[in-house]
Short mmCIF file of C-alpha atoms in Angstrom, two decimals:
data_model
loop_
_atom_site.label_atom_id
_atom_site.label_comp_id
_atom_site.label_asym_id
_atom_site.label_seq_id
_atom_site.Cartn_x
_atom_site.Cartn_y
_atom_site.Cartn_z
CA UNK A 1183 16.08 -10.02 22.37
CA UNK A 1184 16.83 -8.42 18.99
CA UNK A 1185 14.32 -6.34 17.07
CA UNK A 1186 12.80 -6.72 13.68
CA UNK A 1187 15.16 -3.13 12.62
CA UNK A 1188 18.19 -5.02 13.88
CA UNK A 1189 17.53 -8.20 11.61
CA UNK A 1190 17.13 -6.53 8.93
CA UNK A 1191 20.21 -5.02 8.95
CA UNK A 1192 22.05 -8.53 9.21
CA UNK A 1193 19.64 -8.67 6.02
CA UNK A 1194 20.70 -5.86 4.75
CA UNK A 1195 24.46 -7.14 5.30
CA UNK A 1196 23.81 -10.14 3.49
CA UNK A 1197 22.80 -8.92 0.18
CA UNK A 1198 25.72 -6.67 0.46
CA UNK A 1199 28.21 -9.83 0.39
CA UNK A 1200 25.93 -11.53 -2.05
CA UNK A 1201 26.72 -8.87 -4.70
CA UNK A 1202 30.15 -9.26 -3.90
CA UNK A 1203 30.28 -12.57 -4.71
CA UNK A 1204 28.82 -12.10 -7.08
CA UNK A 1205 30.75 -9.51 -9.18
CA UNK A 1206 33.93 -11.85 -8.10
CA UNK A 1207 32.62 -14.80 -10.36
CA UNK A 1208 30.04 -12.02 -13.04
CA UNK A 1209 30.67 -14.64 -15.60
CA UNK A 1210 28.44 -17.27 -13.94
CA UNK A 1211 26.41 -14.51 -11.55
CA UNK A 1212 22.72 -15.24 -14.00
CA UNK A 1213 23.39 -19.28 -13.30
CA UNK A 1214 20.20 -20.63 -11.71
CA UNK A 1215 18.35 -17.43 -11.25
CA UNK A 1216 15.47 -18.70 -13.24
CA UNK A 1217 15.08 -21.52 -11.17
CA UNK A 1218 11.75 -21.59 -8.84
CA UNK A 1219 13.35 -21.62 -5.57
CA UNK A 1220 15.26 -18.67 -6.61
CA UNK A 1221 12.78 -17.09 -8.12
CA UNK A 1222 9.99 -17.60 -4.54
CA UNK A 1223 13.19 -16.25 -2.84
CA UNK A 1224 13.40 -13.31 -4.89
CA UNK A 1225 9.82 -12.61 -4.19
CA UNK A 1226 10.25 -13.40 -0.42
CA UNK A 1227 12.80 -10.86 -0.23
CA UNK A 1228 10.62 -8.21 -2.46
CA UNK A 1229 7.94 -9.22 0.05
CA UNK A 1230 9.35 -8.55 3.31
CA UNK A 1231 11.09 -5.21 2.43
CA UNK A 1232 8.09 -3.44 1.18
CA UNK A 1233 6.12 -4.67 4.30
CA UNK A 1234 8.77 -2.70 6.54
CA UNK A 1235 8.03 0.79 4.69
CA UNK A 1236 4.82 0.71 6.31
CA UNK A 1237 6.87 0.20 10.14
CA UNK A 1238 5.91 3.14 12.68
CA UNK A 1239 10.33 2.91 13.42
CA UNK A 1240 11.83 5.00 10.96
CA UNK A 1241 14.80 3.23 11.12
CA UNK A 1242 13.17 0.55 9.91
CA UNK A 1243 12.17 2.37 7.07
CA UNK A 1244 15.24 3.39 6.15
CA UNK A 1245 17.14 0.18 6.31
CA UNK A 1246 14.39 -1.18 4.18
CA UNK A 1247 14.54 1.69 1.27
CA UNK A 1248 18.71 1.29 1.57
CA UNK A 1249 18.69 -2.41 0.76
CA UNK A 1250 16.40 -2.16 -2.14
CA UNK A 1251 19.80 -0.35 -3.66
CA UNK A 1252 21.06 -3.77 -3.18
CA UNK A 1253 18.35 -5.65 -5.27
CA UNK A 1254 19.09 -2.96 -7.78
CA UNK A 1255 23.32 -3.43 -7.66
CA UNK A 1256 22.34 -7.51 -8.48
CA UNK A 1257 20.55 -6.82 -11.70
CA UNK A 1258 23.34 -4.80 -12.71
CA UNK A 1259 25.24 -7.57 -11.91
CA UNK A 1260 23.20 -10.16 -13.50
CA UNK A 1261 22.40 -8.48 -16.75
CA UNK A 1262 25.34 -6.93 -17.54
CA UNK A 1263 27.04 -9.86 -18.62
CA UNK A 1264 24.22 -11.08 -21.51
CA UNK A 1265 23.84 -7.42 -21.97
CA UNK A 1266 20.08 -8.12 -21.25
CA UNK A 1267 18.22 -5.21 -19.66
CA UNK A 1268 17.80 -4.58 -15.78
CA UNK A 1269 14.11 -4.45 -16.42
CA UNK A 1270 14.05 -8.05 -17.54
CA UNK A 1271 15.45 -9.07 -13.92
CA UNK A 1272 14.01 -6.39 -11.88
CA UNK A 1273 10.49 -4.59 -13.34
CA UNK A 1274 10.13 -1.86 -10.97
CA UNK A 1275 14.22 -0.95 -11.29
CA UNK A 1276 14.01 3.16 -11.46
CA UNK A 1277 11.64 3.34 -8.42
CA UNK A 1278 13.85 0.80 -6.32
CA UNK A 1279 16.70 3.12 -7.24
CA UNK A 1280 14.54 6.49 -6.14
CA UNK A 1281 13.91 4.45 -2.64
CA UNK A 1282 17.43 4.05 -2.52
CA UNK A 1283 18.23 7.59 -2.59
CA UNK A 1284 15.45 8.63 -0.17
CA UNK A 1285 17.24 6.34 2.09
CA UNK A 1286 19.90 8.39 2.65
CA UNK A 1287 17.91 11.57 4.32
CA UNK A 1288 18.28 10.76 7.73
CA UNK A 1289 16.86 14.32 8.46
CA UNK A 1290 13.14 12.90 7.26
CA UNK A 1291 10.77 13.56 10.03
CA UNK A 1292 7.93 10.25 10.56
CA UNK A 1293 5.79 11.72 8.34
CA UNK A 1294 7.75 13.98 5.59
CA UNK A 1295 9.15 10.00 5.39
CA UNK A 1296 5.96 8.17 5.17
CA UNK A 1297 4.32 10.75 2.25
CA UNK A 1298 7.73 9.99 0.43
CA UNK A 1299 7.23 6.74 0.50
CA UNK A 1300 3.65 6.68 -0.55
CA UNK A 1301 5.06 9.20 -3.58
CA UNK A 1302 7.26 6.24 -5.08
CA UNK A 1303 4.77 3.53 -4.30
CA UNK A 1304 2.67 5.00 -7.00
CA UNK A 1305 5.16 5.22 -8.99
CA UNK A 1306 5.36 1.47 -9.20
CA UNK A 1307 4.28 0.35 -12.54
CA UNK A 1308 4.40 -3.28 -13.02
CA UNK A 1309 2.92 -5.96 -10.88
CA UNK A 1310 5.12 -8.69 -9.85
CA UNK A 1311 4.65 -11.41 -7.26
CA UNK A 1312 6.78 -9.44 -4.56
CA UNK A 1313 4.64 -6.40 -4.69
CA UNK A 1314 1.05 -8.08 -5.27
CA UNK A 1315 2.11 -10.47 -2.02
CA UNK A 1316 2.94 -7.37 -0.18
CA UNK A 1317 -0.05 -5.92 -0.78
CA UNK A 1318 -2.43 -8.78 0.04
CA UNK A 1319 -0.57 -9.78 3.43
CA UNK A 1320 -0.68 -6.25 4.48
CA UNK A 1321 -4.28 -5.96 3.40
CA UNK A 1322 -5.05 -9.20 5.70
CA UNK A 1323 -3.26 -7.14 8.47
CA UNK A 1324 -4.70 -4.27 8.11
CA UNK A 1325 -8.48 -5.72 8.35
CA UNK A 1326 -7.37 -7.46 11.60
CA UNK A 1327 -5.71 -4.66 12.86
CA UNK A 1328 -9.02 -1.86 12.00
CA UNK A 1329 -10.85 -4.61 14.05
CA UNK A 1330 -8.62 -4.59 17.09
CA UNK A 1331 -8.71 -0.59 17.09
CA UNK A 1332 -12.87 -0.22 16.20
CA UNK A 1333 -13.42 -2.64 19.05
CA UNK A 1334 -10.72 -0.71 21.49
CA UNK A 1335 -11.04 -1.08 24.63
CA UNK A 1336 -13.72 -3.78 24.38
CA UNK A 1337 -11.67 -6.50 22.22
CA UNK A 1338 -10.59 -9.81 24.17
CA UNK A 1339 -7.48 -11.26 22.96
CA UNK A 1340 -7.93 -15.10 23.14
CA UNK A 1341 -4.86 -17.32 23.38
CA UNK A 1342 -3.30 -17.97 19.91
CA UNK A 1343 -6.04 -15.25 18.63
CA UNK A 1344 -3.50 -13.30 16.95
CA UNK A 1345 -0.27 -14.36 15.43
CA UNK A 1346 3.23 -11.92 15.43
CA UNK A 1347 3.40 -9.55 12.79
CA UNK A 1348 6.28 -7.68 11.25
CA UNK A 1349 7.05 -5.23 13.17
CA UNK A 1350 7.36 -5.87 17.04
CA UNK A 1351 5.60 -2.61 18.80
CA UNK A 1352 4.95 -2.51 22.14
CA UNK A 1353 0.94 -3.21 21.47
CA UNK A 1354 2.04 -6.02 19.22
CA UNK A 1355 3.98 -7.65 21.32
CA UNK A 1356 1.38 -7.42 24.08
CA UNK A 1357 -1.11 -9.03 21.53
CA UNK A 1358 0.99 -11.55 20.61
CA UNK A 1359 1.78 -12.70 23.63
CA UNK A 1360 -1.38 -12.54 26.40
CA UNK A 1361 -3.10 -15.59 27.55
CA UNK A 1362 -6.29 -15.97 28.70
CA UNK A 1363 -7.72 -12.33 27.61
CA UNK A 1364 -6.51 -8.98 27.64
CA UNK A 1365 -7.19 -5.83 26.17
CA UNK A 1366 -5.27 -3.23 23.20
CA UNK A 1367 -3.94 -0.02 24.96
CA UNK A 1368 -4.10 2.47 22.49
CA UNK A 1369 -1.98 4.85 24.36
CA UNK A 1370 0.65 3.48 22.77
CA UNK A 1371 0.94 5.42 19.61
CA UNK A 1372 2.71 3.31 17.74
CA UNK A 1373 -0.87 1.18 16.96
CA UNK A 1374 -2.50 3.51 15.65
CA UNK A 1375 0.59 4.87 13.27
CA UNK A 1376 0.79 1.57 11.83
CA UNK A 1377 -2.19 1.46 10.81
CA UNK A 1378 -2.32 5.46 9.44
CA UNK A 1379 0.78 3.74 7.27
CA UNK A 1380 -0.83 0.83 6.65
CA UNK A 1381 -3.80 2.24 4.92
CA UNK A 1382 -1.20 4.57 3.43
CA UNK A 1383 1.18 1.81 1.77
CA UNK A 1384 -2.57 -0.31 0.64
CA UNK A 1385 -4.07 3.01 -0.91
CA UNK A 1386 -0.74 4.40 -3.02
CA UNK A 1387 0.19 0.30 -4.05
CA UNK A 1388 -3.28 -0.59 -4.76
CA UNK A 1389 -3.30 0.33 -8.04
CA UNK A 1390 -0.39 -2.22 -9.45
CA UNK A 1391 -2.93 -5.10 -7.24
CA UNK A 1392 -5.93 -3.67 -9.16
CA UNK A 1393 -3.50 -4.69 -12.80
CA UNK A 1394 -2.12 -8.01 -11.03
CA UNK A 1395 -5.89 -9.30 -11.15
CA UNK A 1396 -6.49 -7.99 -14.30
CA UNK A 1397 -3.33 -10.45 -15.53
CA UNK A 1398 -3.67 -13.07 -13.02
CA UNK A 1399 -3.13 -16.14 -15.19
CA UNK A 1400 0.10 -14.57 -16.19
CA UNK A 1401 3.31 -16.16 -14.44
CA UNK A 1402 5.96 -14.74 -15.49
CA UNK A 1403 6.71 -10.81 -16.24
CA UNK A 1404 6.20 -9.44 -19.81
CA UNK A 1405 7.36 -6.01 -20.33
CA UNK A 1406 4.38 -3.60 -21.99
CA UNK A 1407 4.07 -3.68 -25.70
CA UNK A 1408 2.85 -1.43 -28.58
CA UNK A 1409 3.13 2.33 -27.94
CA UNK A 1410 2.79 4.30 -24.96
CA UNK A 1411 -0.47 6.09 -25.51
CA UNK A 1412 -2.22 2.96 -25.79
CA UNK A 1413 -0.26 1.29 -22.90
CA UNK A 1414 -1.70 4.13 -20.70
CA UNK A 1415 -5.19 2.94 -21.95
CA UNK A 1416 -5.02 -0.14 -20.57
CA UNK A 1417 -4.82 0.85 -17.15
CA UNK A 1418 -7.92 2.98 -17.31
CA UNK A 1419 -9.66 0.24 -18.95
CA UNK A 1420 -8.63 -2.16 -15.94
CA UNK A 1421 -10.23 -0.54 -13.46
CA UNK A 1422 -13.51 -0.48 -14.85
CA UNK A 1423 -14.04 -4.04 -15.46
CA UNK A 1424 -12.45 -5.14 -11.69
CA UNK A 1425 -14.89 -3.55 -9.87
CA UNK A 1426 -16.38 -6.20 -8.80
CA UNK A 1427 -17.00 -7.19 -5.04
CA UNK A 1428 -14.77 -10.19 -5.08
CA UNK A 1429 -11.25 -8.29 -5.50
CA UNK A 1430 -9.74 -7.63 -2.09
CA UNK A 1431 -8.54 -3.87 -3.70
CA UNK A 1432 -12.86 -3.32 -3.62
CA UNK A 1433 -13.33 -4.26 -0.45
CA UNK A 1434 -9.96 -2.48 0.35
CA UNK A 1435 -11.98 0.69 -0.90
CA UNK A 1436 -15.30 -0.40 0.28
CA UNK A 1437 -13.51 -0.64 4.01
CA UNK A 1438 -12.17 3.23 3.51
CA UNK A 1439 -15.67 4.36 2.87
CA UNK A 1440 -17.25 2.66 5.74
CA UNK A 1441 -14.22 4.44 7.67
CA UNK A 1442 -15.08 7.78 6.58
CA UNK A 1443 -17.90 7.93 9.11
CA UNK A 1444 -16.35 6.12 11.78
CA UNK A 1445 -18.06 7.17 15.37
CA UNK A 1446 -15.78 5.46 16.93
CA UNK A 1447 -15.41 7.22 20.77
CA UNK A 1448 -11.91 7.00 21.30
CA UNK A 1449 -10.37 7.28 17.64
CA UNK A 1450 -13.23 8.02 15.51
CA UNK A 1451 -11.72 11.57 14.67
CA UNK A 1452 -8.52 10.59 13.85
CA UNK A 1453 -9.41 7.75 11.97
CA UNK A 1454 -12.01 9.61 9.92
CA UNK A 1455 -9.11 12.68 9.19
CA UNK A 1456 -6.57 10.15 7.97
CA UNK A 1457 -9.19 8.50 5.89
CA UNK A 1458 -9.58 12.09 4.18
CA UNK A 1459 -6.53 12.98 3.66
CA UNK A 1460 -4.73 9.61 2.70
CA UNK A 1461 -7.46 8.92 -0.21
CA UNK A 1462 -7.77 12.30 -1.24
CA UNK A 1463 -3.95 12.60 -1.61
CA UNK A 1464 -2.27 9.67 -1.65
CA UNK A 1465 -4.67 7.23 -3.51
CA UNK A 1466 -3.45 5.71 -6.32
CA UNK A 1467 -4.72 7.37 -9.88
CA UNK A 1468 -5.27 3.58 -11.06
CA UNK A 1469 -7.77 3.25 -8.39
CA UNK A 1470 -10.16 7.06 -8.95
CA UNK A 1471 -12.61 4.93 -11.12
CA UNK A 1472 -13.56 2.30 -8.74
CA UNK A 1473 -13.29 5.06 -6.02
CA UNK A 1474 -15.69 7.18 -7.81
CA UNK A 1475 -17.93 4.73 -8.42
CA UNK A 1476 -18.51 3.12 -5.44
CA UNK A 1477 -19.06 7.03 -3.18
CA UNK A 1478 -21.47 7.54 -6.27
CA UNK A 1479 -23.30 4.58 -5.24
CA UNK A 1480 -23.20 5.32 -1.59
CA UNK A 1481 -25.07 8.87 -2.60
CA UNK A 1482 -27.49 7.34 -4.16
CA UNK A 1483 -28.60 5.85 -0.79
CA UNK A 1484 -29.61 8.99 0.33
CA UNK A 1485 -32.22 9.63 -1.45
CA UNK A 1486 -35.94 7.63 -0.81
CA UNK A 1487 -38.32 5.98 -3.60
CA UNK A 1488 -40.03 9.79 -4.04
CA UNK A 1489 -36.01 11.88 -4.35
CA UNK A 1490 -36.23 13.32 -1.12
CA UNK A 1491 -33.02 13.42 0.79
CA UNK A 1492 -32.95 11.37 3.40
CA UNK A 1493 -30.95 13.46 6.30
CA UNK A 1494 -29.11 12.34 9.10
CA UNK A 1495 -25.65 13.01 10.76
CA UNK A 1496 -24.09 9.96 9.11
CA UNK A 1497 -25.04 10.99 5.45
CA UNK A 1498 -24.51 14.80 6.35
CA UNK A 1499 -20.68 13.65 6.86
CA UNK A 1500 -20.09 11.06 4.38
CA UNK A 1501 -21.19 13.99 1.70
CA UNK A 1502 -19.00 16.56 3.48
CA UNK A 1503 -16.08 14.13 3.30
CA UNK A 1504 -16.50 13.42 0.03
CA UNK A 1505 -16.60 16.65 -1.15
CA UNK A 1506 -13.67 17.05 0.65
CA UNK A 1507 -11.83 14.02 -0.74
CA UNK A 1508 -12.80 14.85 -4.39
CA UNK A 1509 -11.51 18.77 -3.95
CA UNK A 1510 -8.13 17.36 -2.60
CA UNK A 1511 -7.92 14.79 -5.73
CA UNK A 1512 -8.32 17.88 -8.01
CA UNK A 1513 -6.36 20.63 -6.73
CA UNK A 1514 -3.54 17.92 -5.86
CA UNK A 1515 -3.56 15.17 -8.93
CA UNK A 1516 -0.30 13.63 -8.72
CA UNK A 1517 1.83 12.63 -11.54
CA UNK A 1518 -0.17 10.66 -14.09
CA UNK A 1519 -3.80 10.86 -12.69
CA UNK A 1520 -4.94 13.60 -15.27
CA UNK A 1521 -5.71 10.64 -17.49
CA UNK A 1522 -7.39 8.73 -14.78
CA UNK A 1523 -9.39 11.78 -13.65
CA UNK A 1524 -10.54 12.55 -16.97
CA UNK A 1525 -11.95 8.84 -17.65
CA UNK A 1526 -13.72 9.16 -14.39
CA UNK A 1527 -17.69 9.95 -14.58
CA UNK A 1528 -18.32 12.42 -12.23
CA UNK A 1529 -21.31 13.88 -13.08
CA UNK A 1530 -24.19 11.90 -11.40
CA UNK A 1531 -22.58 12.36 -8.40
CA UNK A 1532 -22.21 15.72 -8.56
CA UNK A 1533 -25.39 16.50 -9.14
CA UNK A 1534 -26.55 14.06 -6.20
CA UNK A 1535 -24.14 16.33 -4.05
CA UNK A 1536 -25.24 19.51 -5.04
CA UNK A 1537 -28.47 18.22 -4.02
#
């Protein structure tokens, strides 16, 4: 039976011929690409290869990053002949190209791979269908799958319980597939790096979501007007008014901070040292606000009617995590967050911290 890594090769194949074709007839190539079935297809395909950068098989990974070269090679193709720009066709056209090139460094260890990728996910600036789907069906995966491991060994897998996802590990298969019951083995350590790259790809992309909601009436793309200092603005000023409950990207955050004092027996540890170091350095800058805001919140908790701390091991170690979190987002601000940092209020919490 063939593997996910092996189809997407023949995938990867495909849109090889496809450009082809179509530089052999460039004079018709941008006939009917406007049409909704092309367009759902388009999004399809943006859909399914940013799903596989979050695959525990770096081959997988690779193949993935390699054919977004391809996506790139078609607007070239399609725009050159109205001598419209590549951005029109394909929004996110430099960081496709970046993935590209990563794909070639077949020396790229799991992780040095995995932080890479997270690095040009933030990079991605506009929101388009392909990325916002992404993000939301990996979200929905992710949930399911934090269940699965929080409730390791006790879960029950029902018949029909849970469907086939993307990538076909060993645990995955075993969950798709039992009838009648049957338990996760987490020995397989595959499970658990999914998810670490899961939460990975959801944290560094959830920024772009956070703008998609902002815009969601909006069907087709409209490339960024007036100039770029007030562009910048706009992001900032995003984030604070989607903080609401409702928007998966809060609960998304809301989840993380629950995570940050997992107890969990068997992975508790590790889950709680990912959480650290995944939010505090590869969270997306468009995201610090709501971030800040909501372990601000969480603080304020610990204090009773009169001020008095309220201690306990569970408090004691969401603080100490925070402060941990907050020192790697300051020492190690990635490209861009400066601005995001600096609209960030910071001091309530502080104080709450120091106290």
């Amino acid at each position: 039976m063939l593997n996910s890594t092996e189809v997407l090769k023949w995938l990867r194949e495909i849109l090889i011929c496809r450009n082809k074709f179509l530089l052999k007839n460039k004079e018709c190539a941008a006939v009917g690409s406007a049409i909704p079935i092309c367009r759902q297809a388009h999004t399809k395909l943006e859909v399914c290869l940013y799903m596989f950068l979050w695959s525990p098989d770096i081959e997988a990974v690779l193949v993935a990053m390699s054919c977004f070269r391809s996506l790139c090679e078609e607007a070239d193709i399609r725009c050159g002949i109205d001598e419209v720009s590549v951005h029109n066709f394909l929004p996110n056209y430099n960081t496709f190209l970046e993935f590209a090139s990563v794909s070639n460094m077949m020396s790229l260890g799991r992780a040095a791979l995995q932080k890479r990728v997270m690095a040009l996910l933030r990079r991605i600036e506009h929101p388009t269908p392909g990325n916002t789907e992404a993000w939301e069906d990996t979200y929905a995966k992710w949930e399911q799958a934090t269940k699965l491991i929080l409730n390791f060994p006790k879960t029950k897998l029902e018949d029909g319980q849970v469907t086939e996802s993307l990538h076909k590990t060993i645990v995955k298969r075993r969950m798709s597939h039992v009838s009648g019951g049957g338990s996760i083995d987490l020995a397989d350590t595959d499970s658990l790096q999914e998810w670490i790259n899961m939460t990975g790809f959801l944290s560094a992309l959830g920024g772009v979501c956070l703008q998609h909601r902002s815009n969601v009436g909006l069907v087709t793309y409209s490339p960024p007007m007036g100039p770029v200092n007030e562009r910048k603005g706009s992001v900032i000023s995003m984030v604070s008014t989607e903080g609401n409950a409702e928007t998966p990207v809060s609960k998304f955050l809301d989840r993380l901070l629950s995570l940050m004092v997992c107890n969990n027996e068997k992975v508790g540890i590790q889950i709680r040292t990912n959480i650290k170091d995944l939010v505090g350095l590869e969270l997306s800058p468009a995201l610090y606000s709501m971030l800040f805001n909501k372990m601000k919140n969480n603080i304020s908790k610990f204090f009773d009617s009169q001020g008095q701390v309220l201690l306990n091991d569970t408090n004691t170690q969401f603080v100490e995590q925070t402060i941990t979190i907050l020192k790697n987002l300051l020492d190690n601000h990635t490209e861009g967050s400066s601005e995001h940092l600096g609209q960030a209020s910071l001091e309530t919490m502080m104080l709450n911290l120091v106290r």
